[in-house]
Amino acid sequence: MGTLGVLLTCPMDSYLEEELDKRYKLFRLWESPSEKRVDFLRTHAPGIRAIVGNVNVGVDAETISALPKLEIVSSFSVGLDKVDLDKCRERGILVTNTPDVLTEDVADLAIGLAIAVLRKICVSDRFVRSGAWKSKGSFELTTKFSGKSVGMLGLGRIGMAIAKRAEAFGCPINYFARSEKPSVGYKFYPTAVDLAANSQVLVVACALTEETKHIVNREVINALGLQGVLVNIGRGSHVDEAELVAALTEGRLGGAGLDVFEREPFPSEELLSMDNVVLLPHVGSGTWETRRDMADLVLANLEAFVLNKPLVTPVLW
Ligand code: NAP
């Protein structure tokens, strides 16, 4: 397998990088200064047949065009918003991702965010650490999560896993997706606004596409309302962050738990000082166990490609 040239777009996982280095001829894109990337790609293009990218640095049309020998893109992520799928389709390039193995971790974190916002876990942690418990006495009362109606924006693998967890907390589940799913027994709403108007906690778990960019806009936020809580474990661009900040500042929304932001790693400044938000640095799949499984899936897909076997988790084939 030593002859396959693989381009790794950025540092993403040390085990994955070591294994790729052992098995293939590995090219590290970030080792070349950004102004020299075009030269780097031109120099190594004849040897690069595979790319491994992730949520930070994916595979855009320009990179694909610079690599005439490219045959497979294996993304270290389930979301493919950073891969130019149209360009891959046009060129007949295979695409794989890492579904399922990260579902449980992301779902766990979504529930964690909802509870952290409603029960003010981070604020009360700061209360203890600052000595305020001793000087000011009891912490303020908060709001329960159990029994709140949960609206799922997207009911795919991760959305279903979140819904199942929320059900165990006695939460009625509503959802909006491209298609109604009569078998799930949850209530379908035909628009994101209708869903938000009928939910106390709105969780974003859909794929990011042109259609779902800013799916959480001013209207949706207003429909969720001043007691409502938004949880985003999808992608930052699902939410119009300026509108979110405005709603939180003006008291039109109860709170937000965010794992993702429009410009990472630069969440809107205003969010940093708000006590009704919990902010995480895009760590939905960030456990040792899951990152190992994701890496193994990338490796298994590349191996299948080299051996001319069926891909393990194909998106385009
Ligand atoms: P999935 O199984 O493909 O589910 C995607 C869901 O999005 C489906 O329910 C789909 O609706 C819905 N959807 C797609 N286009 C839509 C539209 N235009 N309007 C409404 N709903 C739409 O994917 P998954 O494995 O659950 O992953 C979901 C997303 O989570 C990923 O794409 C990624 O962005 C994000 N994610 C984030 C992290 C993190 O670290 N925070 C980690 C992993 C994944 P249908 O069911 O009707 O097709």
CSV table of C-alpha atoms and ligand atoms in Angstrom, one decimal:
chain,number,residue,atom,x,y,z
A,1,MET,CA,0.0,0.0,0.0
A,2,GLY,CA,3.1,2.2,0.2
A,3,THR,CA,2.6,3.8,-3.2
A,4,LEU,CA,-0.7,5.6,-2.4
A,5,GLY,CA,0.0,9.4,-2.0
A,6,VAL,CA,-2.3,10.9,0.7
A,7,LEU,CA,-2.7,14.6,1.4
A,8,LEU,CA,-3.6,15.4,5.0
A,9,THR,CA,-5.1,18.9,5.0
A,10,CYS,CA,-4.3,19.9,8.6
A,11,PRO,CA,-3.3,18.2,11.9
A,12,MET,CA,-6.4,16.4,13.1
A,13,ASP,CA,-5.5,13.2,15.1
A,14,SER,CA,-2.0,12.0,15.9
A,15,TYR,CA,-2.9,8.3,15.7
A,16,LEU,CA,-4.4,8.8,12.2
A,17,GLU,CA,-1.4,10.8,11.1
A,18,GLU,CA,1.0,8.1,12.3
A,19,GLU,CA,-0.9,5.3,10.7
A,20,LEU,CA,-1.2,7.2,7.4
A,21,ASP,CA,2.6,7.9,7.5
A,22,LYS,CA,3.3,4.2,8.1
A,23,ARG,CA,1.1,2.9,5.4
A,24,TYR,CA,1.3,5.5,2.6
A,25,LYS,CA,3.3,8.4,1.2
A,26,LEU,CA,2.0,11.2,3.4
A,27,PHE,CA,1.9,14.9,2.3
A,28,ARG,CA,1.2,17.4,5.1
A,29,LEU,CA,-0.4,20.5,3.6
A,30,TRP,CA,0.1,22.7,6.6
A,31,GLU,CA,3.8,22.3,6.5
A,32,SER,CA,3.8,24.6,3.5
A,33,PRO,CA,3.1,28.3,4.3
A,34,SER,CA,-0.3,29.3,3.1
A,35,GLU,CA,1.0,31.6,0.4
A,36,LYS,CA,3.0,28.7,-1.0
A,37,ARG,CA,0.2,26.1,-1.0
A,38,VAL,CA,-0.4,26.4,-4.8
A,39,ASP,CA,3.3,25.6,-5.4
A,40,PHE,CA,3.2,22.8,-2.9
A,41,LEU,CA,0.1,21.2,-4.6
A,42,ARG,CA,1.6,21.7,-8.1
A,43,THR,CA,4.9,20.0,-7.0
A,44,HIS,CA,3.2,17.0,-5.4
A,45,ALA,CA,0.1,16.7,-7.6
A,46,PRO,CA,1.5,13.8,-9.6
A,47,GLY,CA,1.8,11.7,-6.4
A,48,ILE,CA,-1.5,12.6,-4.7
A,49,ARG,CA,-4.5,10.2,-5.2
A,50,ALA,CA,-6.2,10.6,-1.9
A,51,ILE,CA,-7.1,13.5,0.5
A,52,VAL,CA,-8.0,13.3,4.2
A,53,GLY,CA,-9.7,16.5,5.4
A,54,ASN,CA,-11.8,17.5,8.4
A,55,VAL,CA,-14.2,20.2,9.7
A,56,ASN,CA,-11.4,22.7,9.8
A,57,VAL,CA,-9.8,22.3,6.5
A,58,GLY,CA,-11.8,20.3,4.0
A,59,VAL,CA,-11.5,19.9,0.2
A,60,ASP,CA,-12.5,22.8,-1.9
A,61,ALA,CA,-12.9,23.1,-5.7
A,62,GLU,CA,-9.5,24.8,-6.0
A,63,THR,CA,-7.7,22.0,-4.3
A,64,ILE,CA,-9.5,19.4,-6.3
A,65,SER,CA,-8.6,21.2,-9.6
A,66,ALA,CA,-5.0,21.4,-8.5
A,67,LEU,CA,-4.8,17.6,-8.2
A,68,PRO,CA,-5.5,15.8,-11.5
A,69,LYS,CA,-4.7,12.4,-10.1
A,70,LEU,CA,-7.1,12.7,-7.1
A,71,GLU,CA,-9.4,9.7,-6.8
A,72,ILE,CA,-10.7,9.6,-3.2
A,73,VAL,CA,-11.6,12.1,-0.5
A,74,SER,CA,-11.9,10.5,2.9
A,75,SER,CA,-13.3,13.0,5.4
A,76,PHE,CA,-12.4,12.7,9.1
A,77,SER,CA,-16.0,13.9,9.9
A,78,VAL,CA,-19.6,12.9,9.2
A,79,GLY,CA,-20.6,16.4,8.0
A,80,LEU,CA,-19.5,17.1,4.4
A,81,ASP,CA,-20.1,20.8,4.3
A,82,LYS,CA,-16.3,21.4,3.8
A,83,VAL,CA,-16.1,19.0,0.8
A,84,ASP,CA,-17.1,20.3,-2.6
A,85,LEU,CA,-19.3,17.4,-3.4
A,86,ASP,CA,-20.4,18.8,-6.8
A,87,LYS,CA,-16.9,19.0,-8.0
A,88,CYS,CA,-16.1,15.5,-6.7
A,89,ARG,CA,-19.2,14.2,-8.6
A,90,GLU,CA,-18.1,16.0,-11.7
A,91,ARG,CA,-14.6,14.5,-11.6
A,92,GLY,CA,-15.8,11.0,-10.5
A,93,ILE,CA,-13.9,11.3,-7.2
A,94,LEU,CA,-15.0,8.9,-4.4
A,95,VAL,CA,-16.0,10.4,-1.1
A,96,THR,CA,-16.3,8.7,2.3
A,97,ASN,CA,-17.1,10.1,5.8
A,98,THR,CA,-17.3,8.8,9.4
A,99,PRO,CA,-20.9,8.3,10.3
A,100,ASP,CA,-22.4,6.4,13.2
A,101,VAL,CA,-19.2,6.0,15.3
A,102,LEU,CA,-19.6,9.6,16.6
A,103,THR,CA,-23.4,9.6,17.0
A,104,GLU,CA,-23.5,8.7,20.7
A,105,ASP,CA,-20.9,11.3,21.8
A,106,VAL,CA,-22.5,14.1,20.0
A,107,ALA,CA,-26.0,13.2,21.3
A,108,ASP,CA,-24.6,12.9,24.9
A,109,LEU,CA,-23.1,16.4,24.5
A,110,ALA,CA,-26.4,17.9,23.2
A,111,ILE,CA,-28.2,16.7,26.3
A,112,GLY,CA,-25.4,17.9,28.4
A,113,LEU,CA,-25.6,21.4,26.8
A,114,ALA,CA,-29.4,21.6,27.4
A,115,ILE,CA,-29.0,20.7,31.0
A,116,ALA,CA,-26.0,22.9,31.5
A,117,VAL,CA,-27.9,25.9,30.2
A,118,LEU,CA,-31.2,25.3,32.1
A,119,ARG,CA,-29.6,24.3,35.4
A,120,LYS,CA,-26.8,26.9,35.0
A,121,ILE,CA,-24.1,24.3,35.7
A,122,CYS,CA,-21.2,26.5,34.5
A,123,VAL,CA,-22.5,29.6,36.4
A,124,SER,CA,-22.9,27.6,39.6
A,125,ASP,CA,-19.5,26.1,39.2
A,126,ARG,CA,-18.0,29.6,38.9
A,127,PHE,CA,-20.2,30.5,42.0
A,128,VAL,CA,-18.4,27.8,44.1
A,129,ARG,CA,-14.9,28.5,42.7
A,130,SER,CA,-15.2,32.2,43.3
A,131,GLY,CA,-16.1,31.8,47.0
A,132,ALA,CA,-19.6,33.3,46.4
A,133,TRP,CA,-21.2,30.3,48.0
A,134,LYS,CA,-19.5,31.2,51.2
A,135,SER,CA,-20.0,34.9,51.0
A,136,LYS,CA,-23.5,35.2,49.3
A,137,GLY,CA,-25.2,31.9,50.4
A,138,SER,CA,-27.4,29.8,48.3
A,139,PHE,CA,-27.3,29.8,44.5
A,140,GLU,CA,-30.4,31.1,42.6
A,141,LEU,CA,-33.1,28.6,41.5
A,142,THR,CA,-32.9,27.3,37.9
A,143,THR,CA,-35.3,25.6,35.5
A,144,LYS,CA,-35.8,21.9,35.0
A,145,PHE,CA,-34.9,20.0,31.8
A,146,SER,CA,-37.0,16.9,32.4
A,147,GLY,CA,-40.4,17.1,30.7
A,148,LYS,CA,-39.6,20.1,28.5
A,149,SER,CA,-40.7,19.8,24.9
A,150,VAL,CA,-37.7,19.2,22.6
A,151,GLY,CA,-37.7,20.2,19.0
A,152,MET,CA,-35.2,18.4,16.7
A,153,LEU,CA,-34.1,20.3,13.7
A,154,GLY,CA,-32.9,17.3,11.8
A,155,LEU,CA,-33.8,13.7,12.7
A,156,GLY,CA,-31.0,11.7,11.2
A,157,ARG,CA,-28.5,9.5,13.1
A,158,ILE,CA,-27.5,12.1,15.6
A,159,GLY,CA,-31.0,13.7,15.8
A,160,MET,CA,-32.6,10.3,16.6
A,161,ALA,CA,-30.0,9.6,19.3
A,162,ILE,CA,-30.7,12.9,21.0
A,163,ALA,CA,-34.4,12.4,20.7
A,164,LYS,CA,-34.1,8.9,22.4
A,165,ARG,CA,-32.1,10.4,25.2
A,166,ALA,CA,-34.5,13.3,25.7
A,167,GLU,CA,-37.4,10.8,25.7
A,168,ALA,CA,-35.8,9.1,28.7
A,169,PHE,CA,-36.0,12.5,30.5
A,170,GLY,CA,-39.8,12.5,29.9
A,171,CYS,CA,-39.5,15.1,27.1
A,172,PRO,CA,-42.1,15.2,24.3
A,173,ILE,CA,-40.3,15.2,21.0
A,174,ASN,CA,-41.1,17.3,17.9
A,175,TYR,CA,-39.1,17.5,14.7
A,176,PHE,CA,-38.5,19.1,11.4
A,177,ALA,CA,-36.6,17.4,8.6
A,178,ARG,CA,-36.7,17.2,4.8
A,179,SER,CA,-39.2,14.3,5.1
A,180,GLU,CA,-41.8,13.2,7.6
A,181,LYS,CA,-40.9,9.9,9.3
A,182,PRO,CA,-44.2,8.3,10.3
A,183,SER,CA,-42.5,5.3,12.0
A,184,VAL,CA,-40.8,7.3,14.7
A,185,GLY,CA,-43.9,8.4,16.6
A,186,TYR,CA,-42.7,12.0,17.1
A,187,LYS,CA,-44.7,15.0,16.0
A,188,PHE,CA,-43.6,16.5,12.7
A,189,TYR,CA,-43.8,20.2,12.0
A,190,PRO,CA,-43.6,21.4,8.4
A,191,THR,CA,-41.3,24.4,9.0
A,192,ALA,CA,-38.5,25.3,11.4
A,193,VAL,CA,-40.6,28.3,12.7
A,194,ASP,CA,-43.6,26.0,13.6
A,195,LEU,CA,-41.2,23.6,15.3
A,196,ALA,CA,-39.6,26.4,17.3
A,197,ALA,CA,-43.0,27.8,18.3
A,198,ASN,CA,-44.0,24.4,19.7
A,199,SER,CA,-40.7,23.6,21.5
A,200,GLN,CA,-39.0,24.7,24.7
A,201,VAL,CA,-35.6,23.4,23.7
A,202,LEU,CA,-34.6,23.5,20.1
A,203,VAL,CA,-31.7,21.3,19.0
A,204,VAL,CA,-29.9,21.8,15.7
A,205,ALA,CA,-28.8,18.4,14.3
A,206,CYS,CA,-29.2,18.7,10.6
A,207,ALA,CA,-26.6,18.6,7.8
A,208,LEU,CA,-25.3,22.0,6.7
A,209,THR,CA,-26.2,22.8,3.1
A,210,GLU,CA,-27.2,25.9,1.2
A,211,GLU,CA,-30.8,25.2,2.3
A,212,THR,CA,-30.0,24.9,6.0
A,213,LYS,CA,-27.6,27.8,6.3
A,214,HIS,CA,-29.1,30.2,8.8
A,215,ILE,CA,-32.1,27.9,9.3
A,216,VAL,CA,-32.2,29.4,12.8
A,217,ASN,CA,-32.9,33.0,11.9
A,218,ARG,CA,-34.7,35.9,13.6
A,219,GLU,CA,-38.1,34.4,13.0
A,220,VAL,CA,-37.2,31.0,14.4
A,221,ILE,CA,-35.5,32.5,17.4
A,222,ASN,CA,-38.5,34.7,18.1
A,223,ALA,CA,-40.8,31.7,17.8
A,224,LEU,CA,-38.7,29.8,20.3
A,225,GLY,CA,-39.2,32.7,22.6
A,226,LEU,CA,-38.0,34.3,25.8
A,227,GLN,CA,-38.1,31.1,27.9
A,228,GLY,CA,-36.7,29.0,25.0
A,229,VAL,CA,-33.2,27.4,24.8
A,230,LEU,CA,-31.3,26.8,21.6
A,231,VAL,CA,-28.8,24.0,21.4
A,232,ASN,CA,-26.5,23.8,18.4
A,233,ILE,CA,-24.3,20.7,17.9
A,234,GLY,CA,-24.7,20.9,14.1
A,235,ARG,CA,-22.6,23.6,12.4
A,236,GLY,CA,-22.1,27.2,13.3
A,237,SER,CA,-23.6,28.5,10.0
A,238,HIS,CA,-27.0,26.8,10.8
A,239,VAL,CA,-27.5,29.8,13.1
A,240,ASP,CA,-27.5,33.4,12.2
A,241,GLU,CA,-25.1,34.3,15.1
A,242,ALA,CA,-25.7,38.0,14.9
A,243,GLU,CA,-29.4,37.5,15.3
A,244,LEU,CA,-28.7,35.0,18.2
A,245,VAL,CA,-26.6,37.6,19.9
A,246,ALA,CA,-29.2,40.3,19.4
A,247,ALA,CA,-32.0,38.1,20.8
A,248,LEU,CA,-30.0,37.1,23.8
A,249,THR,CA,-28.9,40.7,24.4
A,250,GLU,CA,-32.5,42.0,24.1
A,251,GLY,CA,-33.9,39.1,26.3
A,252,ARG,CA,-36.0,37.6,23.4
A,253,LEU,CA,-34.4,34.2,24.0
A,254,GLY,CA,-33.9,32.3,27.2
A,255,GLY,CA,-30.4,30.8,26.6
A,256,ALA,CA,-28.2,28.8,24.3
A,257,GLY,CA,-25.8,25.9,24.4
A,258,LEU,CA,-23.4,26.1,21.5
A,259,ASP,CA,-20.7,23.6,20.4
A,260,VAL,CA,-20.2,25.3,17.0
A,261,PHE,CA,-19.9,28.9,15.8
A,262,GLU,CA,-20.1,30.7,12.5
A,263,ARG,CA,-16.4,31.7,12.6
A,264,GLU,CA,-14.3,29.1,14.6
A,265,PRO,CA,-12.4,29.6,16.8
A,266,PHE,CA,-13.9,33.1,17.1
A,267,PRO,CA,-17.3,33.0,18.8
A,268,SER,CA,-19.0,36.4,18.8
A,269,GLU,CA,-17.4,38.6,21.6
A,270,GLU,CA,-20.8,39.4,23.2
A,271,LEU,CA,-21.5,35.7,24.0
A,272,LEU,CA,-18.4,35.5,26.2
A,273,SER,CA,-19.9,37.6,29.0
A,274,MET,CA,-23.4,36.0,29.0
A,275,ASP,CA,-24.4,33.7,31.9
A,276,ASN,CA,-27.3,32.2,30.0
A,277,VAL,CA,-25.1,30.6,27.3
A,278,VAL,CA,-22.7,27.6,27.5
A,279,LEU,CA,-19.9,27.7,24.9
A,280,LEU,CA,-17.9,24.6,23.8
A,281,PRO,CA,-15.0,24.6,21.4
A,282,HIS,CA,-16.5,22.2,18.8
A,283,VAL,CA,-15.9,19.0,20.7
A,284,GLY,CA,-19.0,17.0,19.8
A,285,SER,CA,-17.0,13.9,18.8
A,286,GLY,CA,-14.0,14.8,20.9
A,287,THR,CA,-13.4,11.7,23.0
A,288,TRP,CA,-10.4,9.4,22.8
A,289,GLU,CA,-12.6,6.4,21.9
A,290,THR,CA,-14.6,8.1,19.2
A,291,ARG,CA,-11.7,9.8,17.5
A,292,ARG,CA,-9.9,6.4,17.4
A,293,ASP,CA,-13.0,4.9,15.8
A,294,MET,CA,-13.2,7.8,13.3
A,295,ALA,CA,-9.5,7.4,12.4
A,296,ASP,CA,-10.0,3.6,11.9
A,297,LEU,CA,-12.9,4.3,9.6
A,298,VAL,CA,-10.8,6.7,7.5
A,299,LEU,CA,-8.0,4.1,7.3
A,300,ALA,CA,-10.5,1.3,6.5
A,301,ASN,CA,-11.9,3.3,3.6
A,302,LEU,CA,-8.5,4.1,2.2
A,303,GLU,CA,-7.5,0.4,2.5
A,304,ALA,CA,-10.7,-0.7,0.7
A,305,PHE,CA,-9.9,1.8,-2.0
A,306,VAL,CA,-6.3,0.5,-2.4
A,307,LEU,CA,-7.5,-3.1,-2.5
A,308,ASN,CA,-10.3,-2.2,-4.9
A,309,LYS,CA,-12.9,-3.5,-2.5
A,310,PRO,CA,-16.3,-1.8,-1.6
A,311,LEU,CA,-15.8,1.3,0.5
A,312,VAL,CA,-16.9,1.0,4.1
A,313,THR,CA,-18.8,4.3,4.4
A,314,PRO,CA,-19.3,5.7,0.9
A,315,VAL,CA,-21.0,9.0,0.2
A,316,LEU,CA,-20.0,9.2,-3.5
A,317,TRP,CA,-18.9,6.0,-5.2
B,1,NAP,P1,-27.6,12.4,9.0
B,1,NAP,O1,-27.9,11.1,9.6
B,1,NAP,O2,-27.3,12.5,7.5
B,1,NAP,O3,-28.9,13.4,9.3
B,1,NAP,C1,-29.0,14.7,8.7
B,1,NAP,C2,-30.4,15.2,9.0
B,1,NAP,O4,-30.4,16.5,8.4
B,1,NAP,C3,-31.5,14.4,8.4
B,1,NAP,O5,-32.6,14.3,9.4
B,1,NAP,C4,-32.0,15.3,7.3
B,1,NAP,O6,-33.4,15.2,6.9
B,1,NAP,C5,-31.7,16.7,7.8
B,1,NAP,N1,-31.7,17.7,6.8
B,1,NAP,C6,-30.8,17.7,5.7
B,1,NAP,N2,-31.2,18.7,4.9
B,1,NAP,C7,-32.2,19.3,5.5
B,1,NAP,C8,-33.1,20.4,5.1
B,1,NAP,N3,-32.9,21.1,4.0
B,1,NAP,N4,-34.0,20.8,6.0
B,1,NAP,C9,-34.2,20.1,7.1
B,1,NAP,N5,-33.5,19.0,7.5
B,1,NAP,C10,-32.5,18.7,6.7
B,1,NAP,O7,-26.4,13.1,9.7
B,1,NAP,P2,-25.9,12.9,11.2
B,1,NAP,O8,-24.9,11.8,11.3
B,1,NAP,O9,-27.1,12.9,12.1
B,1,NAP,O10,-25.1,14.3,11.4
B,1,NAP,C11,-25.8,15.5,11.4
B,1,NAP,C12,-24.9,16.7,11.4
B,1,NAP,O11,-24.3,16.8,12.7
B,1,NAP,C13,-23.6,16.6,10.5
B,1,NAP,O12,-23.9,16.9,9.2
B,1,NAP,C14,-22.7,17.6,11.1
B,1,NAP,O13,-22.8,18.9,10.6
B,1,NAP,C15,-23.1,17.6,12.6
B,1,NAP,N6,-22.1,17.1,13.5
B,1,NAP,C16,-21.5,17.9,14.4
B,1,NAP,C17,-20.6,17.4,15.3
B,1,NAP,C18,-19.9,18.2,16.3
B,1,NAP,O14,-18.8,18.0,16.7
B,1,NAP,N7,-20.6,19.2,16.9
B,1,NAP,C19,-20.1,16.1,15.2
B,1,NAP,C20,-20.7,15.3,14.2
B,1,NAP,C21,-21.7,15.8,13.4
B,1,NAP,P3,-34.0,13.8,6.4
B,1,NAP,O15,-34.0,12.9,7.5
B,1,NAP,O16,-35.4,14.2,6.0
B,1,NAP,O17,-33.1,13.4,5.2
